[in-house]
mmCIF file of C-alpha atoms in Angstrom:
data_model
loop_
_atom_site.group_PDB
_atom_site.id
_atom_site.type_symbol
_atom_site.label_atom_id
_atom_site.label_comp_id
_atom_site.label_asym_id
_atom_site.label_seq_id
_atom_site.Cartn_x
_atom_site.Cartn_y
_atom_site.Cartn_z
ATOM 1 C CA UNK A 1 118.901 97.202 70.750
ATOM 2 C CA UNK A 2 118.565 99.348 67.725
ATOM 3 C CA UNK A 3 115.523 98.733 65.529
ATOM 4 C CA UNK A 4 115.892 96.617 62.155
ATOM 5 C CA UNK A 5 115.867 98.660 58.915
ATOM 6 C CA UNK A 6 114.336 96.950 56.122
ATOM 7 C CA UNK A 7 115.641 98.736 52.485
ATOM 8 C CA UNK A 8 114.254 97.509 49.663
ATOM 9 C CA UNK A 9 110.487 97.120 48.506
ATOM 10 C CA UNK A 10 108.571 94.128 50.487
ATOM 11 C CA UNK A 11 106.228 91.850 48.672
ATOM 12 C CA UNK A 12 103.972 90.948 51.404
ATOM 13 C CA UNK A 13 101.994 88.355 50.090
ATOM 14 C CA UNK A 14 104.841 85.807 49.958
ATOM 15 C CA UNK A 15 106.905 87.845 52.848
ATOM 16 C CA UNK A 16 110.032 88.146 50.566
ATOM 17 C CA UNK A 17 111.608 91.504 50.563
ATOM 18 C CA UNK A 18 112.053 92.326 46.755
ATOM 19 C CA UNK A 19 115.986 93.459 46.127
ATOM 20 C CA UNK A 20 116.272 96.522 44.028
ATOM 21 C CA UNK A 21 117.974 95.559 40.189
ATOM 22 C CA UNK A 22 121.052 93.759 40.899
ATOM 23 C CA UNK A 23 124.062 92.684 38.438
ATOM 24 C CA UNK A 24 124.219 89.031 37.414
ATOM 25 C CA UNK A 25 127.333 87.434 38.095
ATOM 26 C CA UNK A 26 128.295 84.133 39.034
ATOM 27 C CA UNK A 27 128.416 83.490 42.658
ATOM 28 C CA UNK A 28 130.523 81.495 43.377
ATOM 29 C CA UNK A 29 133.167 83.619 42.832
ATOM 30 C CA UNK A 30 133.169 84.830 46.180
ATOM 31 C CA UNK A 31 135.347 81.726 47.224
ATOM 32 C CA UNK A 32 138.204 83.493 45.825
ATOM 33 C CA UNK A 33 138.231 85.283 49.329
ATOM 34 C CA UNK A 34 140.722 83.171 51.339
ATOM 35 C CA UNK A 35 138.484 83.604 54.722
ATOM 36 C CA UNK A 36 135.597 82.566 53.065
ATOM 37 C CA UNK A 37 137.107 79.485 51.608
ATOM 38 C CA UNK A 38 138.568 78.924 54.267
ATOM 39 C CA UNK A 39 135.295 78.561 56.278
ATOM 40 C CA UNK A 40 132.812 77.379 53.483
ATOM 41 C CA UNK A 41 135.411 74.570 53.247
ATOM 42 C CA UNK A 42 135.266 73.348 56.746
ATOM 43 C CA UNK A 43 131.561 74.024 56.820
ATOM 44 C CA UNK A 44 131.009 72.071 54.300
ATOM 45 C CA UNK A 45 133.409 68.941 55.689
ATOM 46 C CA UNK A 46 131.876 69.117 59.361
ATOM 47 C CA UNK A 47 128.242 69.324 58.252
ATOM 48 C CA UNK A 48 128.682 66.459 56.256
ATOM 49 C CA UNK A 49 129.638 64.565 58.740
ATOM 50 C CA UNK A 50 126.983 66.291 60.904
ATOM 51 C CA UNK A 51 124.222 64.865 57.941
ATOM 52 C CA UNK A 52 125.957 61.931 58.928
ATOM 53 C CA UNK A 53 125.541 61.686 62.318
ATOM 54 C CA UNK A 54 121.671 62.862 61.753
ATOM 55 C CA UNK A 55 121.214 59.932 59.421
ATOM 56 C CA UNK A 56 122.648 57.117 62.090
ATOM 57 C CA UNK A 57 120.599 58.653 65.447
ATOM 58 C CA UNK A 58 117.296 57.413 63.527
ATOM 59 C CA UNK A 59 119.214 54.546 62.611
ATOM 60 C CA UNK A 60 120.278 53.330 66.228
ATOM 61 C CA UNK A 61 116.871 54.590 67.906
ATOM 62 C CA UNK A 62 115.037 52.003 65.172
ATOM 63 C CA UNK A 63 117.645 49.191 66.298
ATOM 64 C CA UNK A 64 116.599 49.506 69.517
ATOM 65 C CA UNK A 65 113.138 50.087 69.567
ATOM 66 C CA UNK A 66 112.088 49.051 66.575
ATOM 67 C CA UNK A 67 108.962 51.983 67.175
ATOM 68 C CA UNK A 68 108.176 54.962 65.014
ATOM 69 C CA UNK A 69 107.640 57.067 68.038
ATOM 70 C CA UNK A 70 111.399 57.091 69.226
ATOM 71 C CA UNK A 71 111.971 58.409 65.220
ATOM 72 C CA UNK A 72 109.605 61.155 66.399
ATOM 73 C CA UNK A 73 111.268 61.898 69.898
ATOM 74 C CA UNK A 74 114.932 61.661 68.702
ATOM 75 C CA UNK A 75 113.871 64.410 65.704
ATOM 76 C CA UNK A 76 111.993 66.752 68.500
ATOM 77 C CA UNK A 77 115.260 66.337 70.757
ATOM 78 C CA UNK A 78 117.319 67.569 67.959
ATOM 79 C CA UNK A 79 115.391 69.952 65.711
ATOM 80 C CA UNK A 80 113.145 71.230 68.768
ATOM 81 C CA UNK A 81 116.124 71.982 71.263
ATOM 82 C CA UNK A 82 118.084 73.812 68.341
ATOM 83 C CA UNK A 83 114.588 75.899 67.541
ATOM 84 C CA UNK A 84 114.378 76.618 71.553
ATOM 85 C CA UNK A 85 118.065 77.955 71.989
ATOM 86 C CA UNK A 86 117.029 80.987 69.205
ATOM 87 C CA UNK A 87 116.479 83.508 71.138
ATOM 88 C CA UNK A 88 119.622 83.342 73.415
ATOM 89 C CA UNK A 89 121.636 82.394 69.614
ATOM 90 C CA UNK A 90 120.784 85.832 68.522
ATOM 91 C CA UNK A 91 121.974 87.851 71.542
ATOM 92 C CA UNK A 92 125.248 85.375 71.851
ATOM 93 C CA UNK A 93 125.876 86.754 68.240
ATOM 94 C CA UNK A 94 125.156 90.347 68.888
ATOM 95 C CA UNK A 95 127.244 90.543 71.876
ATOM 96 C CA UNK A 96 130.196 88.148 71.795
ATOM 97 C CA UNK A 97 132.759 87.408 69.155
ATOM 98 C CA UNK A 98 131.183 85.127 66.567
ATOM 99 C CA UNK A 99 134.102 82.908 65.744
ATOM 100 C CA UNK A 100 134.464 82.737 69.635
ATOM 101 C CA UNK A 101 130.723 80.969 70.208
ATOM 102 C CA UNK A 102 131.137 79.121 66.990
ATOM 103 C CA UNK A 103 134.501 77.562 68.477
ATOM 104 C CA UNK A 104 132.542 76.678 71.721
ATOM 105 C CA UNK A 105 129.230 75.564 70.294
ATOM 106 C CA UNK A 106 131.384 73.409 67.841
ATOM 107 C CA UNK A 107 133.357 71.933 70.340
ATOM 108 C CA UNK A 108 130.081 71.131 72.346
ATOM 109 C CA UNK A 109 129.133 69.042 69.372
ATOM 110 C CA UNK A 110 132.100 67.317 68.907
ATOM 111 C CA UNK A 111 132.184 66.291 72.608
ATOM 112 C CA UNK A 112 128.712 65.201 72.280
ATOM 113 C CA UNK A 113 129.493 63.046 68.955
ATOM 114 C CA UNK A 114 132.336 61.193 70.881
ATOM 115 C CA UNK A 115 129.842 60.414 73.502
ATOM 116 C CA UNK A 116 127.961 59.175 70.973
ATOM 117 C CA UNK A 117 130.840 56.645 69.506
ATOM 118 C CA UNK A 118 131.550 56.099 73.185
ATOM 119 C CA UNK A 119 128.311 54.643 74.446
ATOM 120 C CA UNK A 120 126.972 52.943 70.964
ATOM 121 C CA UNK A 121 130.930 51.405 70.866
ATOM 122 C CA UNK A 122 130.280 50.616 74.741
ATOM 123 C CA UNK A 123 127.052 48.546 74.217
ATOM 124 C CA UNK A 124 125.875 51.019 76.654
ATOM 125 C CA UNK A 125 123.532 52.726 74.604
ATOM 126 C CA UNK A 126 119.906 53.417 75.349
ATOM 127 C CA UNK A 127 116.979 54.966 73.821
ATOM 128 C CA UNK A 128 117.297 57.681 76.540
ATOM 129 C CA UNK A 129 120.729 57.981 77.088
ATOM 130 C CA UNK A 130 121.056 58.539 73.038
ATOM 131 C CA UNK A 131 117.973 61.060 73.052
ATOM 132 C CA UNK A 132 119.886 62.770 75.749
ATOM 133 C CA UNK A 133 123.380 63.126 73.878
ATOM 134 C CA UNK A 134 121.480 64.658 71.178
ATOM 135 C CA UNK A 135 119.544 67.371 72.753
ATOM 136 C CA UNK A 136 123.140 68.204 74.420
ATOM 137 C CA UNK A 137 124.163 68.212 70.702
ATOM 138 C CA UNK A 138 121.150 69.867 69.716
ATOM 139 C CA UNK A 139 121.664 72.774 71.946
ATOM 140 C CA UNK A 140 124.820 72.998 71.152
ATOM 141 C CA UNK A 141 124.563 73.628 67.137
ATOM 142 C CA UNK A 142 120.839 75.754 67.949
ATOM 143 C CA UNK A 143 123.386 78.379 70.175
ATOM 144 C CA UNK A 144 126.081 78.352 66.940
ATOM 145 C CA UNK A 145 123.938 78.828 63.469
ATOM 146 C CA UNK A 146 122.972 82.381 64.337
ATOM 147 C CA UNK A 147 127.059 83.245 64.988
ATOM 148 C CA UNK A 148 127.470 81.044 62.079
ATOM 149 C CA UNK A 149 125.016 82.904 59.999
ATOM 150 C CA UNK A 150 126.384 86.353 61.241
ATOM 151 C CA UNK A 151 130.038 85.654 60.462
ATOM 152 C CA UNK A 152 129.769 85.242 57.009
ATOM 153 C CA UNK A 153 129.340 88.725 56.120
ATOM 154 C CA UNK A 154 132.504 89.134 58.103
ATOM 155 C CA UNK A 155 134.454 87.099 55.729
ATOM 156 C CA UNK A 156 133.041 88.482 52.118
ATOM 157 C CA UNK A 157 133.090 92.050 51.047
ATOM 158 C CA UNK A 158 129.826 94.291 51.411
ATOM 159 C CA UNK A 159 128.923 94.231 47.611
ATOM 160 C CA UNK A 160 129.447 90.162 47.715
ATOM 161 C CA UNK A 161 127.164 89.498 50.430
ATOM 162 C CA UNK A 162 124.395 88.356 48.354
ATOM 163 C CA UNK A 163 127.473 85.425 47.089
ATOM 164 C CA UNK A 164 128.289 84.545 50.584
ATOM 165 C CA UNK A 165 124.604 83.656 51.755
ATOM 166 C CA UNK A 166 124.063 81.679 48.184
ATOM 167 C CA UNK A 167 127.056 79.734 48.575
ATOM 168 C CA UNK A 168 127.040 78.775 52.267
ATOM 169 C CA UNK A 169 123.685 77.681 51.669
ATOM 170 C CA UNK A 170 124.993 75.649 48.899
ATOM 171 C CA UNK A 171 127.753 74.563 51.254
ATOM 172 C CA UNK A 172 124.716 73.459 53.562
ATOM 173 C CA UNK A 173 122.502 71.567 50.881
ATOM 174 C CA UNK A 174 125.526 69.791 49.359
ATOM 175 C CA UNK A 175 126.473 68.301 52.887
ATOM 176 C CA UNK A 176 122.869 67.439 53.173
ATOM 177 C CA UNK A 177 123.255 65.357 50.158
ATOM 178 C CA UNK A 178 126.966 63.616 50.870
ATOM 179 C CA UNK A 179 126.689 63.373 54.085
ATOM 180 C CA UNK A 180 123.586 60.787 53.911
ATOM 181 C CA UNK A 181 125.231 59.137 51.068
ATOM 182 C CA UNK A 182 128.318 58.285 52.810
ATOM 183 C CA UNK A 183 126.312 57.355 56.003
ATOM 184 C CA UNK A 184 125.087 54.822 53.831
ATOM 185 C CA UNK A 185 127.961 53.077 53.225
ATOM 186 C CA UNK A 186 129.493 53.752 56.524
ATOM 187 C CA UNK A 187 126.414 52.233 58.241
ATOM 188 C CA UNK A 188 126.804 49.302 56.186
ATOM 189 C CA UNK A 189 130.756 48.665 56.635
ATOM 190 C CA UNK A 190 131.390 50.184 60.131
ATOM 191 C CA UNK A 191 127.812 50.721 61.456
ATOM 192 C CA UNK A 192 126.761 53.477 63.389
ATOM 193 C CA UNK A 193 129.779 53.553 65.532
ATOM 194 C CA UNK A 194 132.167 54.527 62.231
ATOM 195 C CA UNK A 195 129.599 57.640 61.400
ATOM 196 C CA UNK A 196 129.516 59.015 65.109
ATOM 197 C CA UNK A 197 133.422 59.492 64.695
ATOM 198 C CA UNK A 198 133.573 60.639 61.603
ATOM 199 C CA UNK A 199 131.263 63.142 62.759
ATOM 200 C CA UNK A 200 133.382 63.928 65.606
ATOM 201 C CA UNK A 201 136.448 64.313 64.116
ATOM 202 C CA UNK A 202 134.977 66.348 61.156
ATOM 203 C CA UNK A 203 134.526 69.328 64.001
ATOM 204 C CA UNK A 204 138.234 69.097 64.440
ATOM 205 C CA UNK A 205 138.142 70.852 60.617
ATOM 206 C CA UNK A 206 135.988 73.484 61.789
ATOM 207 C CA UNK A 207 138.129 74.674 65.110
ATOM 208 C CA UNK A 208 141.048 74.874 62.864
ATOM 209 C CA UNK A 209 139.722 77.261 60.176
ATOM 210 C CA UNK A 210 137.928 79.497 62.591
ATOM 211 C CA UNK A 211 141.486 79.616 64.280
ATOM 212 C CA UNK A 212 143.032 80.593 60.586
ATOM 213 C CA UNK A 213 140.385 82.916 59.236
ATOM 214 C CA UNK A 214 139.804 87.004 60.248
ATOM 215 C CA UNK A 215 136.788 88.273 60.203
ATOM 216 C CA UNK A 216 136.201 91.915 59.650
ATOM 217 C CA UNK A 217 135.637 93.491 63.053
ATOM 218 C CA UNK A 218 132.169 94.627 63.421
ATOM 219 C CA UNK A 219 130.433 96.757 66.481
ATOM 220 C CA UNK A 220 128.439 94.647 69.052
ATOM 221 C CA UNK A 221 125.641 95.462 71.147
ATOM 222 C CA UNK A 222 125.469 97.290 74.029
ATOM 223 C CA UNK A 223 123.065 97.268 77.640
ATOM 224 C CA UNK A 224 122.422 94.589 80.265
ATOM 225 C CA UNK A 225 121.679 90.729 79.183
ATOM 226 C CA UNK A 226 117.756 90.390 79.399
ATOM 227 C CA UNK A 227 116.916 87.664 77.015
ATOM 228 C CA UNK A 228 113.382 87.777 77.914
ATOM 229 C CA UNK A 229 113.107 91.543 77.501
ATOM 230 C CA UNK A 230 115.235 91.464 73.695
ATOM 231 C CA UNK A 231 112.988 88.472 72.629
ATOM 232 C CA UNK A 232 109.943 90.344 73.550
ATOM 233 C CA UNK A 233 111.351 93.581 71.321
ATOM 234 C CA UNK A 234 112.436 91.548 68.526
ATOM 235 C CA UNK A 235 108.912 89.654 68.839
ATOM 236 C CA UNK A 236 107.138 92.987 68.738
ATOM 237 C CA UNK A 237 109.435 94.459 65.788
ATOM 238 C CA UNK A 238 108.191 91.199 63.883
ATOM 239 C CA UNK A 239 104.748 91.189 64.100
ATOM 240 C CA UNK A 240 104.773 95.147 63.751
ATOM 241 C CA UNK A 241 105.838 94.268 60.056
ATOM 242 C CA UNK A 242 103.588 91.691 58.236
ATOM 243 C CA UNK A 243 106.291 91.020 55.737
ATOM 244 C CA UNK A 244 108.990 89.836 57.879
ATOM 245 C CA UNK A 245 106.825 87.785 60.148
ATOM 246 C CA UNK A 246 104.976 85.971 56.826
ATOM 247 C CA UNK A 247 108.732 85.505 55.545
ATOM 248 C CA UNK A 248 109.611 83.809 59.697
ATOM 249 C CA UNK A 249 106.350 81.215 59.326
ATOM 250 C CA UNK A 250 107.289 79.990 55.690
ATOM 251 C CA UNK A 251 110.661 79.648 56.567
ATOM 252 C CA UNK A 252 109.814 77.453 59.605
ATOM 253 C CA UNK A 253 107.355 75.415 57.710
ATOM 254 C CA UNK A 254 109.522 75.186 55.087
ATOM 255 C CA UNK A 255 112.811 73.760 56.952
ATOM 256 C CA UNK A 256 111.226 72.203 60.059
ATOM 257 C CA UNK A 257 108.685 69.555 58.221
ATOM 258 C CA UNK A 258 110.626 68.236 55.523
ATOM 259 C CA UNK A 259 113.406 67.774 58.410
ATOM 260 C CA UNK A 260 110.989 66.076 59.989
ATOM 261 C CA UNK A 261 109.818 63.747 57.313
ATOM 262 C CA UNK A 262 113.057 63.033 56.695
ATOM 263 C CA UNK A 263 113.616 61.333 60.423
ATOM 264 C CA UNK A 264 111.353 58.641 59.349
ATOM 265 C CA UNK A 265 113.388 57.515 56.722
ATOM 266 C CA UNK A 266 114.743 54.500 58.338
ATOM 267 C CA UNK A 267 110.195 53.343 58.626
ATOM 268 C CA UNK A 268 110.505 53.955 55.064
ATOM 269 C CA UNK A 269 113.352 52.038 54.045
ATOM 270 C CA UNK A 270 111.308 49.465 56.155
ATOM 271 C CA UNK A 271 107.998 49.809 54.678
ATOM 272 C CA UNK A 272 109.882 48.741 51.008
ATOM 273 C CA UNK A 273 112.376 46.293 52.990
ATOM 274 C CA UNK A 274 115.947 47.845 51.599
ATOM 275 C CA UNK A 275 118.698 47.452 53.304
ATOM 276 C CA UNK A 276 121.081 50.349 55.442
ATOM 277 C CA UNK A 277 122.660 51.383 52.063
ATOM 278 C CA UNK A 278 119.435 52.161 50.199
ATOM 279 C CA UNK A 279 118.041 53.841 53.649
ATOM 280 C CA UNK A 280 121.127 56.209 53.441
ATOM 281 C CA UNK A 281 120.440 56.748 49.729
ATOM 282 C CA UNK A 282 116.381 58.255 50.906
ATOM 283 C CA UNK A 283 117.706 60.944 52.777
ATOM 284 C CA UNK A 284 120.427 61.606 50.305
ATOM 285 C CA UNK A 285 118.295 62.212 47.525
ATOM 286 C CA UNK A 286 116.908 65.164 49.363
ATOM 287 C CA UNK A 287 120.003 67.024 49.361
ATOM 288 C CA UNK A 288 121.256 65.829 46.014
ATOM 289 C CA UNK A 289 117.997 67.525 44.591
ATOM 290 C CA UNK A 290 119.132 70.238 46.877
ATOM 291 C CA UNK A 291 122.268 70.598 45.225
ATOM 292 C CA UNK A 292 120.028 70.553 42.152
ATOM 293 C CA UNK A 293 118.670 73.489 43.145
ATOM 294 C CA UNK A 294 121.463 75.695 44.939
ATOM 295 C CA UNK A 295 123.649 75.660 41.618
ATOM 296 C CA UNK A 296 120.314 76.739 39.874
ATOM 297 C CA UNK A 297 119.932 79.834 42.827
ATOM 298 C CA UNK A 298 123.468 81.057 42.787
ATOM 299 C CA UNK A 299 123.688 81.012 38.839
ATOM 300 C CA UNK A 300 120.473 82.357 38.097
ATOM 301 C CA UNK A 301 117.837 83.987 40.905
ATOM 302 C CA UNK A 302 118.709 87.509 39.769
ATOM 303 C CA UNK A 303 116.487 86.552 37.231
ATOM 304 C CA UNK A 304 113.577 86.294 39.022
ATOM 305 C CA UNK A 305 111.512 88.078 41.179
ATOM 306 C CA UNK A 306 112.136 86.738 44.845
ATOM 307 C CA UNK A 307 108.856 86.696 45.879
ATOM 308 C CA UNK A 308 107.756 84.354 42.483
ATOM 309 C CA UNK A 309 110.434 81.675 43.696
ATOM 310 C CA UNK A 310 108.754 81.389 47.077
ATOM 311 C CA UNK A 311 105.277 80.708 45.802
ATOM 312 C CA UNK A 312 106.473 78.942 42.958
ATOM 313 C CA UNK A 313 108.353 76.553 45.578
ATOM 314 C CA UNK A 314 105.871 76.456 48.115
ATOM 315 C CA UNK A 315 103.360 75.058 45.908
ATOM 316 C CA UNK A 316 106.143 72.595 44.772
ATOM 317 C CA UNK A 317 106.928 71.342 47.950
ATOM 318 C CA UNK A 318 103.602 70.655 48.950
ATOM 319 C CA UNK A 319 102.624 68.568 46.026
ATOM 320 C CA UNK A 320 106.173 66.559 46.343
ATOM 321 C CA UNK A 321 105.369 65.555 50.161
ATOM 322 C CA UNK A 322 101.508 64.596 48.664
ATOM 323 C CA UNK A 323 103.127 62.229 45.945
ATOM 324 C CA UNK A 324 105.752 61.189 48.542
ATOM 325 C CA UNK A 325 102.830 59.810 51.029
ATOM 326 C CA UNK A 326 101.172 58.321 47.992
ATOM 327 C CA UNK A 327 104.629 56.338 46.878
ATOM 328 C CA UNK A 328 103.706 53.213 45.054
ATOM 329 C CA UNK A 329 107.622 52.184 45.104
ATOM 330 C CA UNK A 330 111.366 53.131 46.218
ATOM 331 C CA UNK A 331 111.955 54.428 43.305
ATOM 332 C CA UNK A 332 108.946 56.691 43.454
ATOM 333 C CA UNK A 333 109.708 57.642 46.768
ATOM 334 C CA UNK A 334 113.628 58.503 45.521
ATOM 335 C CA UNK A 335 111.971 61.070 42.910
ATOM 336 C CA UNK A 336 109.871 62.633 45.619
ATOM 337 C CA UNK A 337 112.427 63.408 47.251
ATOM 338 C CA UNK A 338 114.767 64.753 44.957
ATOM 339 C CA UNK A 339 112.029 67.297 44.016
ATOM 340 C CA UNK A 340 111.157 68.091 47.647
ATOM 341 C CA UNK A 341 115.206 68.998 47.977
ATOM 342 C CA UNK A 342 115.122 71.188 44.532
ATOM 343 C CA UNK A 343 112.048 72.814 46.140
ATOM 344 C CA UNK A 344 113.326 73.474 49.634
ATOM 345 C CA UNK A 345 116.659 75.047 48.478
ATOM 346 C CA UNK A 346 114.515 77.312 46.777
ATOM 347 C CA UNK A 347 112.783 78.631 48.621
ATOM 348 C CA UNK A 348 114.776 78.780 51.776
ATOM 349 C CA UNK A 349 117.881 80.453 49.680
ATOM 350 C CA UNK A 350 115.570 83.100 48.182
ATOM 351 C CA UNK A 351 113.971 83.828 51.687
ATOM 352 C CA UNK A 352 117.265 84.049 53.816
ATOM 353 C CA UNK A 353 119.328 86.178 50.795
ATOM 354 C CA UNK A 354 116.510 88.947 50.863
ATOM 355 C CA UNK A 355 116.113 88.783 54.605
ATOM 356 C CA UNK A 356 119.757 88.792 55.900
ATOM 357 C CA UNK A 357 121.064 91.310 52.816
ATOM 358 C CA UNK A 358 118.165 93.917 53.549
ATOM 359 C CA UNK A 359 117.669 93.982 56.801
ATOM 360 C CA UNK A 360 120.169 95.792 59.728
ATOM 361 C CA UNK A 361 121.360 93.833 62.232
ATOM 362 C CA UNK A 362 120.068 94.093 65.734
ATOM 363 C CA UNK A 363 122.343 96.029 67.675
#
């Protein structure tokens, strides 16, 4: 495994590798490139009805247990077993073809969405038996986002590479914001049944496109499969370099505890006694403010300094989950989270752009 590179100059005290001077063009031109489209296009169609999906687990664990705790189990099973499956993510990208483990991860989470439908549609379901379809599912999507990641410098030109990470991060926030939206509705016409196969058939989309797009062929690593032995380098390369490893801990902080607030949404929508709609409509206003904020990144972060938009959203994140716990009303709690979305987006777009377009890839 050949050691990253970092180019660029490294701000350390936010952990945001500063880009050299960089022309400012809109970047959303980049979906002019048929793979991309392509790809961004199904991305964005599955993952909505992923968001859906992730809205109606909480949903169905509350309708059966009526306990906060099962909110907190069912968002460990599924953010916690993605996290876990890392390390082996990054050496299934390295090594194997990345369309070829996004087609099997993807298909892995389409099973695990009809099993879903199946046993909900069944009257089957359980608190366990739906925490254990979605650590399977879990598993499944935490062995695909590194591929997922990889590929899309695969699909865009060198020079647009900076587009292609704005974008499919857009393409990421914007199903974050539809995809709770139309749960919303769908819980209330169809309940949870009707989102579980939306969800399922929406990774139909995906195994088409990766079938129809080419990716630019690109070397893979070489040597014996030691996961333990290329975690521990990669683990060593990372704390060797304070910059990298302070960009790692924001970005978890960042994306795992909002996630995780956002899993109590359905004691929320209880707490102020709305109905499945309105509950829907919480965890959409996240990734509308998102949205908000992705348009803002890929039309105008060349403008700033990297490293500013990191503190700058760190500190606004922070204070939006503080006036978020201090709510008065719904409608207070539907402005929290709108900024908490325009914060995230921020931040997380600013870190993963500078990380992924000035650092090698492991080889």
């Amino acid at each position: 495994m050949s050691e990253l590179r970092a180019r660029g100059r490294i701000t350390a005290a936010s952990g945001v590798p500063e880009a050299p001077a960089v022309r400012r063009q809109n970047s959303f031109r980049v979906l002019r490139r048929r793979n991309f489209a392509l790809f961004w296009t199904a991305g964005l169609l599955s993952n909505t009805g992923t968001w859906m999906q992730t809205v109606a687990v909480p949903f169905v664990l509350f309708e059966l247990t009526h306990s906060t705790v099962w909110l907190g189990v069912g968002a460990l099973a599924s953010l916690g077993t993605g996290l876990l499956m890392g390390p082996i993510a990054g050496l299934l990208a390295d090594r194997f073809s990345r369309r070829l483990v996004l087609f099997m991860t993807q298909a892995g989470q389409m099973l695990a969405a009809f099993a879903l439908f199946a046993v909900w549609k069944s009257g089957l379901a359980t608190p366990g038996l739906i925490v254990g379809i979605v650590v399977v599912s879990g598993a499944a999507g935490g062995l695909g986002i590194a591929s997922w990641q990889a590929l899309v410098p695969q699909l865009v030109e060198p020079d647009e590479l900076l587009d292609g990470v704005r974008i499919n991060s857009l393409q990421f926030m914007g199903a974050r914001a539809f995809g709770p939206a139309l749960a919303g509705l769908v819980l209330e016409v169809f309940g949870p049944s009707g989102a579980f196969l939306i969800n399922a058939i929406s990774f139909l989309i995906v195994l088409v496109a990766l079938l129809a797009v080419r990716p630019r062929p690109v070397p893979r690593a070489q040597g014996q499969w030691r996961v333990l032995d290329h975690f521990r380098e990669g683990l060593r390369y990372l704390l060797a370099r304070e910059s990298l490893w302070l960009a790692v801990v924001v970005m978890f902080f960042i994306s795992f505890f909002p996630s995780a607030l956002l899993q109590l949404a359905p004691a929320i929508a209880k707490e102020f006694d709305v109905g499945q709609g309105a509950y829907g409509l919480i965890v959409a206003l996240f990734g509308g403010g998102a949205i908000v904020g992705s348009v803002f990144v890929a039309m105008f972060a060349d403008r700033f300094r990297r490293s500013a938009l990191v503190i700058a959203g760190s500190i606004s994140i922070g204070s939006a989950v503080v006036a978020l716990g201090l709510a008065p009303s719904y409608p207070v709690v539907l402005v929290c989270l709108g900024w908490m979305g325009i914060s995230y987006i921020t931040i997380s777009t600013a870190l993963s752009t500078s990380i992924q377009a000035r650092v090698d890839e492991l080889q």
